[in-house]
Coordinates of C-alpha atoms in Angstrom, one line a residue:
M30 CA -94.0 -28.6 15.7
E31 CA -91.5 -28.6 18.5
E32 CA -90.9 -25.3 20.2
K33 CA -87.4 -24.0 20.2
K34 CA -86.0 -23.2 23.6
F35 CA -83.0 -21.2 24.6
D36 CA -80.1 -23.6 25.5
V37 CA -78.3 -22.1 28.6
N38 CA -75.7 -24.9 28.6
S39 CA -74.7 -24.2 25.0
L40 CA -74.2 -20.5 25.9
I41 CA -72.1 -21.3 28.9
G42 CA -69.9 -23.7 26.7
F43 CA -69.3 -21.1 24.1
L44 CA -68.4 -18.5 26.7
L45 CA -65.9 -20.8 28.3
I46 CA -64.2 -21.7 25.0
G47 CA -63.9 -18.0 24.1
A48 CA -62.4 -17.2 27.5
I49 CA -59.9 -20.0 27.0
L50 CA -58.9 -18.8 23.5
I51 CA -58.5 -15.2 24.8
W52 CA -56.3 -16.4 27.7
V53 CA -54.1 -18.5 25.4
M54 CA -53.6 -15.6 23.0
Y55 CA -52.9 -13.1 25.8
N56 CA -50.3 -15.4 27.3
N57 CA -48.5 -16.0 24.0
K58 CA -48.2 -12.2 23.4
A59 CA -46.9 -11.6 26.9
E60 CA -44.2 -14.2 26.5
E61 CA -43.1 -12.7 23.2
A62 CA -43.0 -9.2 24.8
S63 CA -41.0 -10.4 27.8
Q64 CA -38.5 -12.4 25.8
P65 CA -35.1 -10.5 25.8
E66 CA -33.4 -9.6 22.5
Q67 CA -30.4 -12.0 21.9
T68 CA -29.2 -11.8 25.5
S69 CA -27.7 -15.3 25.6
T70 CA -24.0 -15.4 25.9
E71 CA -24.0 -18.9 24.5
Q72 CA -25.3 -18.0 21.0
V73 CA -26.1 -14.7 19.5
V74 CA -26.9 -14.7 15.8
S75 CA -27.5 -11.3 14.0
Q76 CA -30.4 -11.3 11.6
E77 CA -31.0 -7.6 11.3
E78 CA -32.0 -6.0 8.0
P79 CA -29.0 -4.4 6.1
S80 CA -28.8 -0.7 6.4
E81 CA -27.1 1.8 4.1
T82 CA -23.9 1.5 6.0
T83 CA -23.8 -2.3 6.3
T84 CA -23.5 -5.1 3.7
A85 CA -26.5 -7.0 2.6
V86 CA -26.3 -10.4 4.3
P87 CA -28.4 -13.1 2.7
A88 CA -31.7 -13.3 4.6
D89 CA -32.9 -16.5 3.1
T90 CA -32.6 -19.6 5.2
V91 CA -31.0 -22.6 3.7
E92 CA -33.7 -25.3 3.9
V93 CA -31.6 -28.4 4.7
A94 CA -34.5 -30.8 4.8
A95 CA -37.5 -30.2 2.6
D96 CA -38.5 -33.8 3.3
S97 CA -36.9 -36.8 4.9
A98 CA -35.5 -38.1 1.6
A99 CA -33.7 -34.8 0.9
L100 CA -32.3 -34.7 4.4
A101 CA -31.0 -38.3 4.1
K102 CA -29.3 -37.4 0.8
Y103 CA -27.8 -34.2 2.1
Q104 CA -26.5 -35.9 5.3
S105 CA -25.0 -38.7 3.2
A106 CA -23.0 -36.2 1.2
L107 CA -21.7 -34.6 4.3
G108 CA -20.4 -37.9 5.6
P109 CA -19.0 -37.5 9.2
F110 CA -20.3 -33.9 9.5
A111 CA -24.0 -34.8 8.8
Y112 CA -24.6 -34.1 12.4
S113 CA -24.2 -30.3 11.7
A114 CA -26.9 -30.4 9.0
G115 CA -29.5 -31.3 11.6
L116 CA -28.6 -28.4 14.0
P117 CA -30.7 -25.2 14.2
S118 CA -27.6 -23.3 13.2
A119 CA -27.7 -24.9 9.7
K120 CA -28.9 -21.6 8.3
D121 CA -27.1 -18.9 6.4
N122 CA -27.2 -16.4 9.2
V123 CA -24.3 -14.2 10.6
T124 CA -22.9 -13.3 14.0
K125 CA -21.8 -9.7 14.4
L126 CA -18.6 -8.7 16.3
E127 CA -17.7 -5.1 16.7
N128 CA -15.6 -2.6 18.7
D129 CA -15.1 1.2 18.2
L130 CA -12.8 0.6 15.2
L131 CA -14.1 -2.5 13.4
E132 CA -17.3 -4.3 12.6
I133 CA -17.2 -7.9 11.2
H134 CA -19.8 -10.5 10.4
V135 CA -19.1 -14.2 10.6
S136 CA -21.4 -16.5 8.6
N137 CA -22.6 -19.8 9.9
K138 CA -21.9 -21.1 6.4
G139 CA -18.2 -21.7 6.3
G140 CA -17.6 -20.1 9.7
Q141 CA -15.8 -17.3 7.7
V142 CA -15.8 -13.5 7.7
V143 CA -18.2 -12.3 5.1
F144 CA -18.2 -8.6 6.1
A145 CA -15.6 -6.3 7.4
R146 CA -16.1 -2.5 7.8
L147 CA -13.7 0.1 9.2
K148 CA -15.8 2.5 11.2
N149 CA -13.6 5.5 11.2
F150 CA -12.9 5.8 7.4
V151 CA -14.8 6.5 4.2
T152 CA -13.9 6.3 0.6
Y153 CA -13.4 9.3 -1.8
D154 CA -17.2 9.4 -2.4
S155 CA -18.1 9.2 1.4
V156 CA -19.0 5.5 1.3
P157 CA -17.8 3.4 4.3
V158 CA -14.5 1.6 3.8
Y159 CA -15.3 -2.1 3.4
L160 CA -12.5 -4.7 3.2
V161 CA -14.9 -7.7 2.9
K162 CA -18.3 -7.4 1.3
D163 CA -20.6 -8.9 -1.3
G164 CA -18.7 -12.2 -1.6
N165 CA -15.3 -10.6 -2.5
A166 CA -13.5 -12.9 0.0
S167 CA -13.5 -16.6 0.8
F168 CA -11.8 -18.7 3.5
N169 CA -11.8 -22.4 3.2
L170 CA -10.3 -25.6 4.6
Q171 CA -10.2 -28.7 2.4
L172 CA -10.8 -31.7 4.7
N173 CA -9.9 -35.2 3.7
T174 CA -11.8 -37.9 5.6
T175 CA -10.8 -41.5 6.4
D176 CA -13.6 -42.7 4.1
N177 CA -12.0 -40.9 1.1
R178 CA -14.3 -37.9 1.0
T179 CA -13.1 -34.4 0.3
L180 CA -15.1 -31.7 2.1
N181 CA -14.8 -27.9 1.9
T182 CA -15.7 -26.0 5.0
K183 CA -17.0 -23.0 3.0
D184 CA -20.0 -25.3 2.1
L185 CA -20.7 -26.5 5.6
F186 CA -22.6 -25.0 8.5
F187 CA -20.9 -24.1 11.8
E188 CA -22.6 -23.6 15.1
P189 CA -21.9 -20.1 16.6
Q190 CA -21.4 -19.5 20.3
L191 CA -20.8 -15.9 21.4
S192 CA -19.5 -15.0 24.8
K193 CA -17.5 -12.5 26.8
S194 CA -14.0 -12.9 28.3
G195 CA -13.4 -9.8 30.3
E196 CA -13.6 -6.9 27.8
N197 CA -13.0 -9.2 24.9
T198 CA -15.7 -10.7 22.7
V199 CA -15.2 -14.3 21.9
L200 CA -16.9 -16.2 19.0
S201 CA -16.6 -19.9 18.7
M202 CA -17.7 -21.4 15.3
R203 CA -17.9 -25.2 15.5
L204 CA -18.3 -27.7 12.6
K205 CA -19.6 -30.7 14.5
S206 CA -19.6 -34.4 13.7
A207 CA -20.9 -35.1 17.3
P208 CA -21.5 -32.9 20.3
D209 CA -17.9 -33.5 21.5
Q210 CA -16.3 -33.9 18.1
Y211 CA -15.8 -30.7 16.0
L212 CA -13.6 -28.4 14.0
E213 CA -13.5 -24.9 15.7
Y214 CA -12.7 -21.4 14.4
R215 CA -12.2 -19.1 17.4
Y216 CA -12.4 -15.3 16.9
V217 CA -11.4 -13.0 19.8
L218 CA -12.1 -9.3 19.2
K219 CA -10.5 -6.8 21.7
P220 CA -11.6 -3.3 22.4
D221 CA -10.0 -0.5 20.3
D222 CA -8.0 -3.0 18.2
Y223 CA -7.8 -3.8 14.5
L224 CA -6.2 -7.2 15.3
I225 CA -8.5 -10.3 15.8
D226 CA -7.1 -13.4 17.5
F227 CA -7.9 -16.3 15.3
S228 CA -7.2 -20.0 15.8
I229 CA -8.2 -23.3 14.1
R230 CA -8.3 -26.5 16.1
T231 CA -10.0 -29.9 16.0
E232 CA -11.4 -31.9 18.9
G233 CA -11.9 -35.7 18.7
L234 CA -11.6 -35.8 14.9
G235 CA -8.5 -38.1 14.8
Q236 CA -10.5 -41.1 13.6
I237 CA -12.6 -39.1 11.1
L238 CA -10.0 -37.0 9.3
N239 CA -7.0 -38.3 7.4
T240 CA -4.2 -36.9 9.6
T241 CA -1.4 -38.2 7.4
S242 CA -2.0 -35.4 4.8
P243 CA -2.1 -31.7 5.6
V244 CA -5.3 -29.7 5.5
Q245 CA -5.3 -27.2 2.6
L246 CA -6.2 -23.6 3.7
R247 CA -7.3 -21.4 0.8
W248 CA -7.7 -17.7 1.4
Q249 CA -9.0 -15.6 -1.5
Q250 CA -9.9 -12.0 -1.7
K251 CA -10.5 -9.2 -4.3
G252 CA -9.4 -5.7 -3.4
I253 CA -12.4 -3.3 -3.2
R254 CA -11.8 0.1 -4.8
H255 CA -11.6 3.0 -2.4
N256 CA -9.9 5.8 -4.3
K257 CA -10.9 8.3 -7.0
S258 CA -8.5 6.9 -9.6
I259 CA -8.5 3.1 -9.7
E260 CA -5.3 3.0 -11.8
Y261 CA -3.4 5.1 -9.2
E262 CA -4.8 3.0 -6.3
N263 CA -3.9 -0.2 -8.1
R264 CA -0.3 1.0 -8.5
Y265 CA 0.1 0.7 -4.7
T266 CA -2.1 -2.4 -4.3
R267 CA 0.2 -5.4 -3.8
L268 CA 0.3 -8.8 -2.2
T269 CA 3.1 -8.4 0.4
Y270 CA 4.6 -11.1 2.7
M271 CA 7.4 -11.5 5.2
S272 CA 9.5 -14.6 4.6
D273 CA 12.6 -15.4 6.6
G274 CA 12.7 -11.9 8.1
S275 CA 12.6 -10.0 4.8
V276 CA 9.6 -8.4 3.0
S277 CA 8.8 -9.3 -0.6
K278 CA 6.0 -8.5 -3.0
L279 CA 4.3 -10.0 -6.0
S280 CA 4.2 -8.2 -9.3
Q281 CA 2.5 -4.8 -9.4
T282 CA 0.9 -5.5 -12.8
G283 CA -0.3 -8.6 -14.6
S284 CA -0.4 -12.0 -13.0
D285 CA 2.3 -13.4 -10.7
D286 CA 2.7 -16.3 -8.4
E287 CA 5.4 -17.5 -6.0
Q288 CA 5.9 -20.5 -3.6
E289 CA 7.5 -19.3 -0.4
E290 CA 8.6 -20.9 2.9
E291 CA 8.6 -19.8 6.5
L292 CA 6.1 -17.0 6.1
K293 CA 5.4 -14.8 9.2
W294 CA 2.5 -13.0 7.6
I295 CA 0.7 -12.4 4.3
S296 CA -0.8 -9.0 3.5
F297 CA -3.5 -8.4 0.9
R298 CA -2.8 -4.7 0.7
Q299 CA -5.3 -2.3 -0.9
H300 CA -3.2 0.9 -1.1
F301 CA -4.2 2.6 2.2
F302 CA -5.9 -0.5 3.8
S303 CA -4.7 -4.0 4.4
T304 CA -6.0 -7.4 5.4
I305 CA -3.2 -9.4 7.0
L306 CA -3.1 -13.1 8.0
A307 CA -0.3 -13.7 10.5
S308 CA 0.9 -16.8 12.4
E309 CA 2.7 -17.1 15.7
A310 CA 4.6 -20.1 14.3
P311 CA 5.5 -19.2 10.7
F312 CA 3.6 -21.0 7.9
E313 CA 6.0 -23.6 6.6
K314 CA 5.1 -22.9 3.0
A315 CA 2.5 -21.2 0.9
Q316 CA 1.5 -20.7 -2.7
L317 CA 0.8 -17.0 -3.4
V318 CA -1.0 -15.7 -6.5
S319 CA -1.9 -12.1 -7.6
N320 CA -4.0 -11.2 -10.6
D321 CA -4.4 -7.7 -11.9
L322 CA -8.1 -6.8 -12.5
V323 CA -7.6 -3.2 -13.8
E324 CA -7.4 -2.8 -17.6
E325 CA -7.9 0.9 -17.8
E326 CA -9.2 3.9 -15.8
S327 CA -12.9 3.4 -15.3
P328 CA -15.4 5.0 -12.8
E329 CA -17.4 1.7 -12.9
A330 CA -14.6 -0.6 -11.9
K331 CA -15.0 -2.1 -8.4
Y332 CA -12.0 -4.3 -7.8
T333 CA -8.2 -3.8 -8.2
K334 CA -6.5 -7.2 -7.7
E335 CA -7.5 -10.7 -6.8
Y336 CA -5.2 -12.5 -4.3
V337 CA -5.0 -16.1 -3.4
A338 CA -3.0 -17.8 -0.7
E339 CA -2.9 -21.6 -0.4
I340 CA -1.3 -22.9 2.8
P341 CA -1.0 -26.5 4.0
L342 CA -1.6 -27.0 7.7
E343 CA 0.0 -30.0 9.3
F344 CA -1.6 -32.1 12.0
Q345 CA 0.1 -32.3 15.4
G346 CA -0.5 -36.0 16.2
S347 CA -4.1 -36.7 15.7
E348 CA -5.4 -33.1 16.0
L349 CA -5.0 -29.8 14.2
N350 CA -4.0 -26.7 16.2
K351 CA -3.0 -23.4 14.5
V352 CA -2.9 -20.1 16.3
M353 CA -3.1 -17.0 14.0
D354 CA -4.3 -13.4 13.8
W355 CA -6.3 -11.3 11.4
Y356 CA -5.6 -7.7 10.9
Y357 CA -8.3 -5.6 9.2
G358 CA -7.2 -1.9 9.2
P359 CA -5.3 1.0 7.7
T360 CA -1.9 0.7 6.1
D361 CA -0.8 3.4 8.5
F362 CA 2.8 3.2 9.8
K363 CA 1.8 4.6 13.2
V364 CA -0.9 2.0 13.6
L365 CA 1.1 -1.0 12.2
K366 CA 4.2 -0.3 14.3
Q367 CA 2.2 -1.1 17.4
Y368 CA 2.2 -4.8 16.3
E369 CA 6.0 -5.2 16.9
D370 CA 5.8 -8.9 17.3
Y371 CA 4.8 -9.3 13.7
D372 CA 6.7 -6.4 12.2
F373 CA 3.5 -5.3 10.3
A374 CA 5.1 -1.8 9.8
E375 CA 7.4 -3.4 7.2
S376 CA 4.4 -3.8 4.9
V377 CA 4.2 -0.1 4.3
P378 CA 5.7 0.5 0.8
F379 CA 8.4 3.1 1.8
G380 CA 10.8 1.8 -0.8
W381 CA 13.8 -0.5 -0.6
G382 CA 17.2 0.0 1.0
I383 CA 18.4 3.5 1.8
F384 CA 15.1 5.0 0.4
G385 CA 13.0 3.0 2.9
F386 CA 15.3 3.9 5.7
I387 CA 15.1 7.7 5.0
N388 CA 11.3 7.5 4.8
K389 CA 10.9 5.5 7.9
Y390 CA 13.3 7.3 10.2
V391 CA 13.5 10.8 8.8
F392 CA 10.5 11.9 6.7
T393 CA 7.7 10.1 8.5
P394 CA 8.7 11.3 12.0
L395 CA 9.5 14.8 10.7
Y396 CA 6.1 15.1 8.9
D397 CA 4.2 13.6 11.9
F398 CA 5.8 16.3 14.1
L399 CA 5.1 19.2 11.6
S400 CA 1.5 18.1 10.9
S401 CA 0.7 17.9 14.6
M402 CA 1.2 21.7 14.7
L403 CA 0.4 22.9 11.2
P404 CA -2.2 22.3 8.5
Y405 CA -1.2 19.3 6.3
G406 CA -0.4 21.4 3.2
I407 CA 1.6 24.0 5.2
A408 CA 3.5 21.1 6.8
I409 CA 4.5 19.9 3.4
I410 CA 5.8 23.3 2.5
V411 CA 7.7 23.6 5.8
M412 CA 9.2 20.2 5.4
T413 CA 10.3 21.0 1.8
I414 CA 12.0 24.2 3.0
L415 CA 13.8 22.2 5.7
V416 CA 14.9 19.6 3.2
R417 CA 16.2 22.2 0.8
I418 CA 18.1 24.1 3.5
A419 CA 19.7 20.8 4.6
L420 CA 20.8 20.2 1.0
S421 CA 21.9 23.7 0.4
P422 CA 25.6 22.9 1.0
V423 CA 25.3 20.2 -1.7
T424 CA 23.7 22.8 -4.0
Y425 CA 26.6 25.3 -3.2
K426 CA 29.2 22.7 -4.0
S427 CA 27.6 21.9 -7.3
Y428 CA 27.3 25.6 -8.3
L429 CA 30.8 26.3 -7.2
S430 CA 32.1 23.5 -9.5
Q431 CA 30.1 25.0 -12.4
A432 CA 31.5 28.4 -11.7
K433 CA 35.1 27.1 -11.7
M434 CA 34.5 25.4 -15.0
K435 CA 33.0 28.6 -16.4
V436 CA 36.2 30.5 -15.4
L437 CA 38.4 27.9 -17.2
R438 CA 36.3 27.9 -20.3
P439 CA 38.5 30.4 -22.3
E440 CA 41.6 28.3 -21.6
I441 CA 39.8 25.1 -22.5
T442 CA 38.6 26.7 -25.8
E443 CA 42.2 27.7 -26.5
I444 CA 43.4 24.0 -26.0
N445 CA 40.6 22.8 -28.2
E446 CA 41.6 25.1 -31.0
K447 CA 45.3 24.3 -30.6
Y448 CA 44.9 20.5 -30.7
K449 CA 41.7 20.3 -32.8
D450 CA 43.2 17.6 -35.0
N451 CA 44.6 15.5 -32.1
A452 CA 41.8 14.3 -29.8
M453 CA 44.2 12.4 -27.5
K454 CA 46.5 15.4 -27.0
R455 CA 43.6 17.7 -26.5
Q456 CA 42.3 15.4 -23.7
Q457 CA 45.8 15.3 -22.1
E458 CA 46.2 19.0 -22.0
T459 CA 42.7 19.5 -20.7
M460 CA 43.3 17.1 -17.8
K461 CA 46.6 18.8 -17.1
L462 CA 44.9 22.1 -16.9
Y463 CA 42.3 20.7 -14.5
G464 CA 45.1 19.3 -12.3
K465 CA 47.0 22.6 -12.2
A466 CA 43.9 24.6 -11.4
G467 CA 42.7 22.2 -8.7
V468 CA 39.4 21.6 -10.5
N469 CA 37.6 18.3 -10.6
P470 CA 35.1 18.2 -13.5
M471 CA 33.2 15.4 -11.7
S472 CA 32.7 17.4 -8.5
G473 CA 29.6 19.0 -10.0
C474 CA 28.0 15.6 -10.6
I475 CA 28.6 14.1 -7.2
P476 CA 26.4 16.6 -5.3
A477 CA 23.6 15.8 -7.8
L478 CA 24.0 12.1 -7.2
L479 CA 23.8 12.7 -3.4
Q480 CA 20.4 14.2 -3.8
L481 CA 19.0 11.2 -5.7
P482 CA 18.1 9.1 -2.5
I483 CA 16.2 12.1 -1.2
F484 CA 14.4 12.6 -4.5
Y485 CA 13.3 9.0 -4.8
A486 CA 12.5 8.6 -1.1
L487 CA 10.1 11.5 -1.2
F488 CA 8.7 10.1 -4.5
M489 CA 7.7 7.0 -2.4
F490 CA 6.7 8.9 0.7
F491 CA 3.9 11.1 -0.4
P492 CA 1.7 8.6 -2.3
T493 CA 1.9 6.1 0.6
A494 CA 1.7 8.6 3.6
F495 CA -1.6 7.6 5.3
M496 CA -1.7 10.9 7.2
L497 CA -2.2 12.8 3.9
R498 CA -5.3 10.7 3.0
Q499 CA -8.4 13.0 2.5
K500 CA -6.6 16.0 3.9
P501 CA -7.5 19.1 1.8
F502 CA -5.2 22.1 0.9
L503 CA -6.2 25.1 -1.2
W504 CA -8.1 23.7 -4.2
A505 CA -6.9 20.1 -3.6
E506 CA -9.6 18.0 -1.8
D507 CA -7.2 15.2 -1.0
L508 CA -3.4 15.5 -0.8
S509 CA -3.0 11.7 -1.3
S510 CA -4.8 11.9 -4.6
Y511 CA -4.7 14.2 -7.7
D512 CA -6.2 17.7 -7.5
T513 CA -8.8 18.7 -10.2
I514 CA -9.4 22.2 -11.6
A515 CA -11.2 21.1 -14.7
E516 CA -12.9 17.9 -16.0
L517 CA -12.3 17.0 -19.6
P518 CA -15.1 15.6 -21.9
F519 CA -12.5 13.2 -23.3
T520 CA -9.5 11.2 -22.2
I521 CA -6.0 12.1 -23.3
P522 CA -3.7 9.1 -23.4
F523 CA -1.2 9.0 -20.5
Y524 CA -2.7 12.2 -19.2
G525 CA -6.3 11.5 -18.2
D526 CA -9.7 13.1 -18.3
H527 CA -8.9 16.0 -15.9
V528 CA -6.5 18.9 -15.4
S529 CA -4.5 19.1 -12.2
L530 CA -3.0 22.4 -11.2
F531 CA -0.2 21.4 -8.9
P532 CA 1.6 19.4 -11.7
I533 CA 1.3 22.4 -14.0
L534 CA 2.9 24.7 -11.3
A535 CA 5.6 22.0 -10.7
S536 CA 6.3 21.8 -14.5
V537 CA 6.7 25.6 -14.8
A538 CA 9.1 25.7 -11.8
I539 CA 11.2 22.8 -13.2
F540 CA 11.3 24.6 -16.6
F541 CA 12.9 27.7 -15.1
Y542 CA 15.2 25.7 -12.9
M543 CA 16.5 23.7 -15.8
R544 CA 17.0 26.9 -17.9
M545 CA 19.2 28.2 -15.1
T546 CA 21.2 25.1 -14.6
T547 CA 21.5 24.2 -18.3
G548 CA 22.6 27.7 -19.2
Q549 CA 25.4 27.4 -16.5
Q550 CA 26.4 24.0 -17.8
Q551 CA 26.5 25.2 -21.4
M552 CA 29.0 27.9 -20.4
M553 CA 31.4 25.3 -19.1
Q554 CA 30.6 22.7 -21.8
Q555 CA 33.4 21.9 -24.3
P556 CA 32.4 22.3 -27.9
S557 CA 31.2 19.2 -29.5
Q558 CA 33.7 17.4 -31.7
E559 CA 33.1 15.9 -35.1
G560 CA 31.4 12.6 -34.8
M561 CA 30.3 13.2 -31.2
P562 CA 26.7 14.0 -30.2
D563 CA 25.7 17.6 -29.8
M564 CA 25.4 17.7 -26.0
Q565 CA 24.4 21.4 -26.0
G566 CA 21.5 20.7 -28.4
M567 CA 20.4 17.7 -26.3
M568 CA 20.4 19.8 -23.2
K569 CA 18.3 22.5 -24.9
I570 CA 15.8 19.8 -25.9
M571 CA 15.7 18.4 -22.3
I572 CA 14.7 21.9 -21.0
Y573 CA 11.3 21.4 -22.8
I574 CA 10.9 17.6 -22.6
S575 CA 11.4 17.3 -18.8
P576 CA 8.6 19.7 -17.7
L577 CA 6.3 18.1 -20.3
L578 CA 7.0 14.6 -19.0
M579 CA 6.4 15.8 -15.4
L580 CA 3.1 17.4 -16.5
F581 CA 1.8 14.1 -18.0
F582 CA 3.3 11.8 -15.4
F583 CA 2.1 13.6 -12.3
N584 CA -1.4 14.6 -13.5
N585 CA -2.7 11.4 -11.8
Y586 CA -0.3 11.3 -8.9
A587 CA -0.8 12.6 -5.3
S588 CA -1.2 16.3 -5.2
G589 CA 1.1 16.4 -2.1
L590 CA 3.9 15.1 -4.3
S591 CA 3.4 17.8 -7.0
L592 CA 3.2 20.4 -4.2
Y593 CA 6.5 19.3 -2.9
Y594 CA 8.2 19.4 -6.3
F595 CA 6.7 22.8 -7.0
V596 CA 7.9 24.3 -3.7
S597 CA 11.3 22.5 -3.9
N598 CA 12.1 23.9 -7.4
L599 CA 11.1 27.4 -6.3
I600 CA 13.4 27.2 -3.3
T601 CA 16.3 25.8 -5.3
I602 CA 16.0 28.6 -7.8
V603 CA 16.1 31.2 -5.0
I604 CA 19.1 29.5 -3.4
M605 CA 21.0 29.4 -6.7
L606 CA 20.3 33.1 -7.3
V607 CA 21.5 33.9 -3.8
I608 CA 24.7 31.9 -4.3
K609 CA 25.3 33.5 -7.7
N610 CA 24.7 37.1 -6.8
Y611 CA 25.7 37.3 -3.1
I612 CA 28.0 34.4 -2.2
L613 CA 30.3 33.5 -5.2
D614 CA 32.6 36.0 -6.8
E615 CA 33.9 34.8 -10.2
D616 CA 36.9 37.2 -10.1
K617 CA 38.0 35.7 -6.8
I618 CA 37.5 32.2 -8.1
H619 CA 39.6 33.1 -11.2
A620 CA 42.4 34.5 -9.0
Q621 CA 42.4 31.5 -6.8
I622 CA 42.7 29.2 -9.8
Q623 CA 45.6 31.2 -11.1
E624 CA 47.3 30.8 -7.7
N625 CA 46.6 27.1 -7.8
K626 CA 48.2 26.8 -11.2
K627 CA 51.5 28.3 -9.9
K628 CA 51.8 25.8 -7.1
P629 CA 53.5 22.5 -7.8
K630 CA 50.8 19.8 -8.1
K631 CA 51.6 16.4 -6.8
E632 CA 50.0 13.6 -8.8
N633 CA 48.3 10.8 -7.0
K634 CA 48.6 7.2 -8.2
F635 CA 45.4 7.3 -10.2
Q636 CA 46.3 10.5 -11.9
R637 CA 49.8 9.3 -12.7
R638 CA 48.4 6.0 -14.0
M639 CA 45.9 7.8 -16.3
R640 CA 48.6 10.1 -17.6
E641 CA 50.9 7.2 -18.4
M642 CA 48.1 5.4 -20.2
M643 CA 47.3 8.4 -22.3
E644 CA 51.0 8.9 -23.1
Q645 CA 51.4 5.3 -24.2
A646 CA 48.3 5.6 -26.3
E647 CA 49.7 8.8 -28.0
Q648 CA 53.0 7.0 -28.7
Q649 CA 51.2 4.0 -30.1
K650 CA 49.2 6.3 -32.4
K651 CA 52.4 8.0 -33.7
K652 CA 53.9 4.6 -34.5

């Protein structure tokens, strides 16, 4: 039997192999530890795990080539852009761009923005404000090739290249058919800016794309809910656009579509936040669509409206070159007016005509000034006081007219009794009395009409004033939304599932205000004639109906608006009491009217014409 001996050579061999393996493993770990984290300025692709404050970006990698046959089939479907499928970037990863205001993610797939978060704002329930998230938006170019293919960029993979240009962050997303032939999306994010420079251009694709027909751009987005009441938020969520220098909107409810030309910008507005696509050279035409997604008030509803913009982009010779801008930010007049080149401030829904003018140049600057020194609720009260003081001369004129009519009431009653069977004569004598006394029965209505622009302008101002958003006052948590003092276990139609206190206070104030004004009007009102409606009875009914309507209508409106109407009616009541008890003297008014009656009254052309017409009608009646 052979004796086993210790093999020194085998031992040395094993030790050398072990040393080599340890050396290889050590060097691999050292290389991984020393490798910098995404420091390349040529390509930085974010693959971090989603946190509670960021959107969940798909982490799965799109396997383009499971085998050679699958790769060949996939590349055949891509036609001239098969080259992109073989690049390392053919994965569903994202590139992150951010500054102090905005964070966006741009996906390799489609080269489009798949995530947009505003860093300085949260929703009513303290969730970050997202404008793009969870696939609610899509940006696509439909490309027609010379070999009769139709390709959609949202399905194709772009190659990202991230770099710095001074303080700006530049992201180039290229869909390649060859190293020097590509379609490029270029994003430029500046510090402290909500506006992103965005351009689309082609390089060397003149022989690949059909340049005789335009590229169809399709931008689609659903508005993400941010407010406590989705119905209230949806009321101010509109597709807005500037065409030929004027701002227009699609319908507030239901579905609406328009084909427009020469568009400077298109805004997908979500009440207090907007996503705007603007172009340096106006879009020649666009098909715009808006679909209302809100059927009823619901705490589970996530989206308000769905918007679509389809825009044809024309080639310039053999290449495509379109310079645009994206705005992701608040619908705040102070912020939007910084972008004067685009007139973004016109997208704020201040109202049309004189109402928008008053809000833009009177109430917005006034409230900005007051709120810079006072708490927001106190600023509303102070602004209300200033508005009522400014309108006090109008209130005085209205009350003076009512007082004059009250003084003349005995004489008017006498005329009505004397000519109760002759309506025409009764009207003639009444007008003659007004003329002699120097009283215009319409002068009480004119001051009320003058206040209507102020009333409607403020009605539009408070629900759209961004500075009121999430500003508390007393029991109201948010002056831009409704206040709640009690939650109801059921929903009352047209009222809601909660009780708001400010609308109740405003309704009580308007009830007493209407009692005062209606009582004064009843004193000067002529008795109702046979066959004519009972105006006094209708006015009594309105005393109760108007406050009730306000109570229901404003229960879901901005508490700042209800606060304004409450304070405004209180101040108006005080002003009227002061005018009645300390300024106007009915005895002096009566004496002045009697003096006016003694003076010869010269008729103007209109009065003479009216008198002649009534006399002719009287003669015709006698015949």
